[in-house]
Structures are given as structure tokens and as C-alpha cells.
CSV table of C-alpha atoms in Angstrom, one decimal:
chain,number,residue,atom,x,y,z
T,14,UNK,CA,38.3,47.8,-79.8
T,15,UNK,CA,39.9,45.9,-76.9
T,16,UNK,CA,42.8,45.8,-79.2
T,17,UNK,CA,43.3,50.2,-79.4
T,18,UNK,CA,42.7,50.5,-76.0
T,19,UNK,CA,45.8,48.1,-75.0
T,20,UNK,CA,47.6,50.0,-78.0
T,21,UNK,CA,46.9,53.7,-76.5
T,22,UNK,CA,47.5,52.0,-72.6
T,23,UNK,CA,50.9,51.2,-74.0
T,24,UNK,CA,51.7,54.3,-75.6
T,25,UNK,CA,50.6,56.6,-73.1
T,26,UNK,CA,52.7,54.7,-70.5
T,27,UNK,CA,55.2,54.1,-73.0
T,28,UNK,CA,55.3,58.3,-73.1
T,29,UNK,CA,55.3,58.5,-69.6
T,30,UNK,CA,58.4,56.2,-69.5
T,31,UNK,CA,60.1,58.2,-71.6
T,32,UNK,CA,59.7,61.4,-69.6
T,33,UNK,CA,60.6,59.8,-66.6
T,34,UNK,CA,64.5,58.6,-68.2
T,35,UNK,CA,64.1,62.3,-69.7
T,36,UNK,CA,63.7,64.2,-66.1
T,37,UNK,CA,66.0,61.9,-64.3
T,38,UNK,CA,68.9,62.2,-67.2
T,39,UNK,CA,68.8,65.8,-67.2
T,40,UNK,CA,70.9,68.3,-64.6
T,41,UNK,CA,69.4,69.5,-61.6
T,42,UNK,CA,70.2,72.6,-62.5
T,43,UNK,CA,68.2,72.3,-65.3
T,44,UNK,CA,65.4,70.4,-63.5
T,45,UNK,CA,65.2,73.1,-61.0
T,46,UNK,CA,64.5,76.4,-63.4
T,47,UNK,CA,61.6,74.3,-64.9
T,48,UNK,CA,60.3,74.2,-61.1
T,49,UNK,CA,60.4,77.9,-61.1
T,50,UNK,CA,57.2,79.6,-61.7
T,51,UNK,CA,57.5,81.5,-65.2
T,52,UNK,CA,57.2,85.4,-63.0
T,53,UNK,CA,60.3,84.4,-61.6
T,54,UNK,CA,61.7,83.4,-63.8
T,55,UNK,CA,65.4,85.8,-64.7
T,56,UNK,CA,65.9,86.2,-60.9
T,57,UNK,CA,65.7,82.4,-60.1
T,58,UNK,CA,67.7,82.4,-63.1
T,59,UNK,CA,70.8,85.4,-62.0
T,60,UNK,CA,69.9,83.7,-58.6
T,61,UNK,CA,71.6,79.9,-60.2
T,62,UNK,CA,74.3,81.3,-62.7
T,63,UNK,CA,76.0,84.4,-61.1
T,64,UNK,CA,79.5,83.7,-60.5
T,65,UNK,CA,80.9,84.4,-56.5
T,66,UNK,CA,82.9,87.9,-57.8
T,67,UNK,CA,85.6,86.7,-55.1
T,68,UNK,CA,87.0,83.3,-56.4
T,69,UNK,CA,88.8,85.9,-59.5
T,70,UNK,CA,90.8,86.9,-56.5
T,71,UNK,CA,91.2,83.8,-55.4
T,72,UNK,CA,92.5,82.8,-59.0
T,73,UNK,CA,94.4,86.1,-58.9
T,74,UNK,CA,96.3,85.4,-54.9
T,75,UNK,CA,97.0,81.9,-56.8
T,76,UNK,CA,99.0,83.4,-59.9
T,77,UNK,CA,101.2,85.6,-57.8
T,78,UNK,CA,101.7,82.9,-55.6
T,79,UNK,CA,103.2,80.1,-57.9
T,80,UNK,CA,104.8,83.0,-59.7
T,81,UNK,CA,106.9,83.6,-57.1
T,82,UNK,CA,107.8,80.7,-55.7
T,83,UNK,CA,108.5,79.2,-58.7
T,84,UNK,CA,110.3,82.6,-59.9
T,85,UNK,CA,112.6,82.0,-56.9
T,86,UNK,CA,112.9,78.3,-57.0
T,87,UNK,CA,114.5,78.9,-61.1
T,88,UNK,CA,118.1,81.1,-59.3
T,89,UNK,CA,118.1,79.9,-56.4
T,90,UNK,CA,119.9,76.6,-57.4
T,91,UNK,CA,122.6,79.0,-59.5
T,92,UNK,CA,122.8,81.0,-56.8
T,93,UNK,CA,123.9,78.6,-54.0
T,94,UNK,CA,126.1,77.0,-55.9
T,95,UNK,CA,127.9,80.8,-57.3
T,96,UNK,CA,127.1,82.7,-54.9
T,97,UNK,CA,127.3,81.2,-51.3
T,98,UNK,CA,130.2,79.3,-52.8
T,99,UNK,CA,128.2,76.1,-52.1
T,100,UNK,CA,129.9,72.8,-53.6
T,101,UNK,CA,127.6,71.6,-57.1
T,102,UNK,CA,126.3,68.6,-54.3
T,103,UNK,CA,125.8,70.7,-51.2
T,104,UNK,CA,123.6,73.1,-53.8
T,105,UNK,CA,121.6,69.6,-54.9
T,106,UNK,CA,121.1,69.1,-51.2
T,107,UNK,CA,120.0,72.6,-49.6
T,108,UNK,CA,117.7,72.5,-53.3
T,109,UNK,CA,115.6,69.1,-53.0
T,110,UNK,CA,115.5,69.6,-49.3
T,111,UNK,CA,113.5,73.1,-49.8
T,112,UNK,CA,111.6,71.5,-52.5
T,113,UNK,CA,110.7,68.3,-50.7
T,114,UNK,CA,109.5,70.5,-47.6
T,115,UNK,CA,107.3,72.7,-49.1
T,116,UNK,CA,105.5,69.3,-50.2
T,117,UNK,CA,105.9,68.1,-46.5
T,118,UNK,CA,104.7,70.9,-44.4
T,119,UNK,CA,101.3,71.2,-46.6
T,120,UNK,CA,100.3,68.4,-44.3
T,121,UNK,CA,100.9,70.6,-40.9
T,122,UNK,CA,99.1,73.6,-43.0
T,123,UNK,CA,95.4,71.2,-43.6
T,124,UNK,CA,95.4,70.5,-40.3
T,125,UNK,CA,95.8,74.2,-38.3
T,126,UNK,CA,93.0,74.7,-40.9
T,127,UNK,CA,90.3,72.4,-40.2
T,128,UNK,CA,91.5,72.4,-36.3
T,129,UNK,CA,91.8,75.8,-35.3
T,130,UNK,CA,92.5,78.9,-37.4
T,131,UNK,CA,90.1,77.8,-41.0
T,132,UNK,CA,91.2,77.8,-44.2
T,133,UNK,CA,91.3,81.6,-45.4
T,134,UNK,CA,92.7,82.8,-42.0
T,135,UNK,CA,95.5,79.8,-42.7
T,136,UNK,CA,96.6,81.0,-45.9
T,137,UNK,CA,96.7,85.0,-45.0
T,138,UNK,CA,99.5,83.5,-41.6
T,139,UNK,CA,100.7,81.2,-44.3
T,140,UNK,CA,101.6,84.0,-46.9
T,141,UNK,CA,102.7,86.3,-44.0
T,142,UNK,CA,105.6,84.2,-42.9
T,143,UNK,CA,105.7,83.0,-46.8
T,144,UNK,CA,107.0,86.4,-47.5
T,145,UNK,CA,108.8,87.3,-44.5
T,146,UNK,CA,111.2,84.9,-45.8
T,147,UNK,CA,111.3,86.1,-49.4
T,148,UNK,CA,112.1,88.7,-47.9
T,149,UNK,CA,115.3,88.0,-45.6
T,150,UNK,CA,116.8,85.8,-49.1
T,151,UNK,CA,116.7,88.5,-50.9
T,152,UNK,CA,118.0,91.0,-48.5
T,153,UNK,CA,120.4,88.0,-48.1
T,154,UNK,CA,121.5,88.5,-51.5
T,155,UNK,CA,122.5,92.1,-51.0
T,156,UNK,CA,125.8,92.6,-50.4
T,157,UNK,CA,126.2,94.0,-46.7
T,158,UNK,CA,127.7,93.0,-43.5
T,159,UNK,CA,124.7,90.4,-43.2
T,160,UNK,CA,126.1,86.7,-42.6
T,161,UNK,CA,124.0,85.3,-46.4
T,162,UNK,CA,124.9,82.2,-46.0
T,163,UNK,CA,123.0,81.7,-42.6
T,164,UNK,CA,120.1,84.4,-44.0
T,165,UNK,CA,119.2,82.7,-46.8
T,166,UNK,CA,118.8,79.1,-44.8
T,167,UNK,CA,116.5,81.5,-42.7
T,168,UNK,CA,114.7,82.8,-45.1
T,169,UNK,CA,114.3,79.3,-47.2
T,170,UNK,CA,112.8,77.9,-43.8
T,171,UNK,CA,111.1,80.5,-43.3
T,172,UNK,CA,109.4,80.0,-46.9
T,173,UNK,CA,108.5,76.1,-46.2
T,174,UNK,CA,106.5,77.0,-43.3
T,175,UNK,CA,104.5,79.6,-45.1
T,176,UNK,CA,103.8,77.6,-48.3
T,177,UNK,CA,102.7,74.8,-45.5
T,178,UNK,CA,99.8,77.2,-44.9
T,179,UNK,CA,99.0,78.4,-47.7
T,180,UNK,CA,99.4,75.0,-50.4
T,181,UNK,CA,96.2,73.3,-49.0
T,182,UNK,CA,94.2,75.6,-48.4
T,183,UNK,CA,94.0,77.4,-51.5
T,184,UNK,CA,91.9,75.0,-54.2
T,185,UNK,CA,89.7,74.0,-51.1
T,186,UNK,CA,89.3,78.1,-50.1
T,187,UNK,CA,87.9,78.4,-53.9
T,188,UNK,CA,85.5,75.8,-53.7
T,189,UNK,CA,84.0,76.9,-50.7
T,190,UNK,CA,82.7,79.8,-52.4
T,191,UNK,CA,80.0,78.1,-54.6
T,192,UNK,CA,76.4,77.5,-53.8
T,193,UNK,CA,75.7,73.0,-54.3
T,194,UNK,CA,73.5,71.8,-56.1
T,195,UNK,CA,72.9,75.3,-57.8
T,196,UNK,CA,76.9,75.9,-59.2
T,197,UNK,CA,77.9,72.5,-60.3
T,198,UNK,CA,78.8,73.8,-63.5
T,199,UNK,CA,80.7,77.0,-62.2
T,200,UNK,CA,82.6,74.5,-59.8
T,201,UNK,CA,83.3,72.3,-62.2
T,202,UNK,CA,84.8,75.5,-64.3
T,203,UNK,CA,86.9,76.9,-61.3
T,204,UNK,CA,89.0,73.9,-60.7
T,205,UNK,CA,90.0,73.8,-64.5
T,206,UNK,CA,90.4,77.7,-64.5
T,207,UNK,CA,92.5,77.5,-61.4
T,208,UNK,CA,95.3,74.5,-62.2
T,209,UNK,CA,95.3,76.8,-65.6
T,210,UNK,CA,96.4,79.6,-63.2
T,211,UNK,CA,98.9,77.3,-60.8
T,212,UNK,CA,101.1,76.0,-64.3
T,213,UNK,CA,101.0,80.1,-66.3
T,214,UNK,CA,102.3,81.5,-62.7
T,215,UNK,CA,104.9,78.7,-63.0
T,216,UNK,CA,105.6,78.7,-66.9
T,217,UNK,CA,105.9,82.7,-67.2
T,218,UNK,CA,108.0,83.4,-63.7
T,219,UNK,CA,110.2,80.4,-65.0
T,220,UNK,CA,110.8,82.7,-68.3
T,221,UNK,CA,110.8,86.1,-66.2
T,222,UNK,CA,113.1,85.8,-63.0
T,223,UNK,CA,116.3,84.6,-65.0
T,224,UNK,CA,116.0,87.6,-67.1
T,225,UNK,CA,116.7,89.6,-64.3
T,226,UNK,CA,119.2,87.8,-62.9
T,227,UNK,CA,121.0,88.1,-65.8
T,228,UNK,CA,120.4,91.2,-67.8
T,229,UNK,CA,120.1,93.9,-64.7
T,230,UNK,CA,123.0,95.1,-62.8
T,231,UNK,CA,123.1,96.1,-59.5
T,232,UNK,CA,125.6,96.9,-56.7
T,233,UNK,CA,128.4,96.4,-58.6
T,234,UNK,CA,127.7,92.7,-59.6
T,235,UNK,CA,127.2,91.5,-63.2
T,236,UNK,CA,123.8,89.6,-62.2
T,237,UNK,CA,121.4,91.3,-60.0
T,238,UNK,CA,119.9,88.4,-58.1
T,239,UNK,CA,118.1,91.5,-55.6
T,240,UNK,CA,116.0,91.2,-57.9
T,241,UNK,CA,115.6,87.9,-59.3
T,242,UNK,CA,114.7,87.4,-55.6
T,243,UNK,CA,112.8,90.4,-55.1
T,244,UNK,CA,110.1,90.6,-57.6
T,245,UNK,CA,108.5,87.2,-56.1
T,246,UNK,CA,108.5,88.7,-53.2
T,247,UNK,CA,106.9,91.9,-54.4
T,248,UNK,CA,104.7,89.2,-56.8
T,249,UNK,CA,103.7,87.5,-53.0
T,250,UNK,CA,102.7,91.2,-51.2
T,251,UNK,CA,100.2,91.8,-54.7
T,252,UNK,CA,99.0,87.9,-53.6
T,253,UNK,CA,98.6,88.8,-49.8
T,254,UNK,CA,96.7,92.2,-50.9
T,255,UNK,CA,94.2,90.8,-52.9
T,256,UNK,CA,93.0,88.3,-50.9
T,257,UNK,CA,92.5,90.4,-48.2
T,258,UNK,CA,90.9,93.1,-50.5
T,259,UNK,CA,88.2,89.9,-50.9
T,260,UNK,CA,87.1,89.1,-47.1
T,261,UNK,CA,83.8,91.2,-47.4
T,262,UNK,CA,82.9,90.8,-50.6
């Protein structure tokens, strides 16, 4: 009898330990669902699994912004050398200086977002400055009486300032839309989609923008740099509209 009781007690303890280990290994979201009364389960599950609608607008904004940046960059070096008559060395210096500043100014954008403006306002202000720079760049490519070199350099500088407000805040702003730990799985999915969107925008724009430059003619020229710079500017305008439309969601 004593042996039977000992085996029974051991079995109960091992069963209890295995259940405890199983519960510890479960996802927090699954544990919360198990603790929810059956009557409230559908509402609780809906609350836990609902995806923030504004995320799709933030992702759309990022796609347009990346399309704009990489599309303009795809034809910039050719424009500097063949239209503004810079030497190859000078064109290379301007191109890489622009690219380097676009990855340096986000340091200051992150500081401004954390200390003064917040992420949304920093992205919005950065986008406005960015699109002003792009419009100036597109206008500089039109054969007007404006000095093209000076306007091009001003436009590029404004774009480096603008991207400084956009680049450090986008993914963090998207991450802020999720409630943790309930939406932990959704947050992981968001970052995967986020970086896919960045690369998709870059890939598509580097294919399409050179087509605008080469296959269209405007202002009596065999190529059309105003269109090649103007289309990315239009995408940036769409990005701002998308961002603002989701403000009150």
C-alpha cells in the first residue's frame, strides 16, 4: 500500500510539474486567452488580435518616401555630369556627400524627435522640407532663367535635412502603434513588412525612374530630367497625404 501511494504521489507531482513547464513555455497571449471567461472570449480575442489600421498608412508612407529617395538618386549622378557639366570627380563627390549626409542628419532628427517635437511632428516637418527640396531640384532641371547649379545644390541640401527627420522616426513610430504584450506577434510581423516595403520601394523606383528620364522628351531635350525628378516629388507628396490622413485614427 505504501508503494502504491508513493507512486501515486510521484505521478501527481510529475504531472503538476509538466503542466507548470507547459504553461511557462506558452505565449503570453495564449495564457491571457485561457484565463479569459468563455463568455468574454470572442471580444477578448478580437481585442488581442486586431491589427492597428494606421499601420497600413505608415507603411504606405514609407514606400512612397523610399521610392522618392532612391528614384531621384538613380539619375542624380548622370544629371550632375551630363546636364550641369560637372567633371566626373566632382559629380562623384557631390553624389556621395549627399548620400552621406542623408545618413548623418538622422542623428539630429532623432534628438529633436525625443526632446522637442515627437515622432509624428518630426516626420511631418521633415517630409515638408524634403518635398520642398525635391520640387526645387525638379524646377532646376527645367531650362529656365534660374541658375541650375545653385538651385540643384540647394534642393539636395534641403533633402538631406528633410530625410534627417524621416529616417530615424518611421519604424519607431510604427512600433508605437502596438500594445504590448497583447500585440507582440503583430509587432514582429510589422517590422518584417516594414523592411520589405523599404526594399520594394527602392527596387521599383530604380527601375522606373530611369525610364522617365530616357524614354520621355520634354522642353526640346531628348531626355526629361524634370519628369525623372518630378515623379519622386509627387510620390513624396502622396506620402505626406497618407501620413496626415492617419493622424486621428
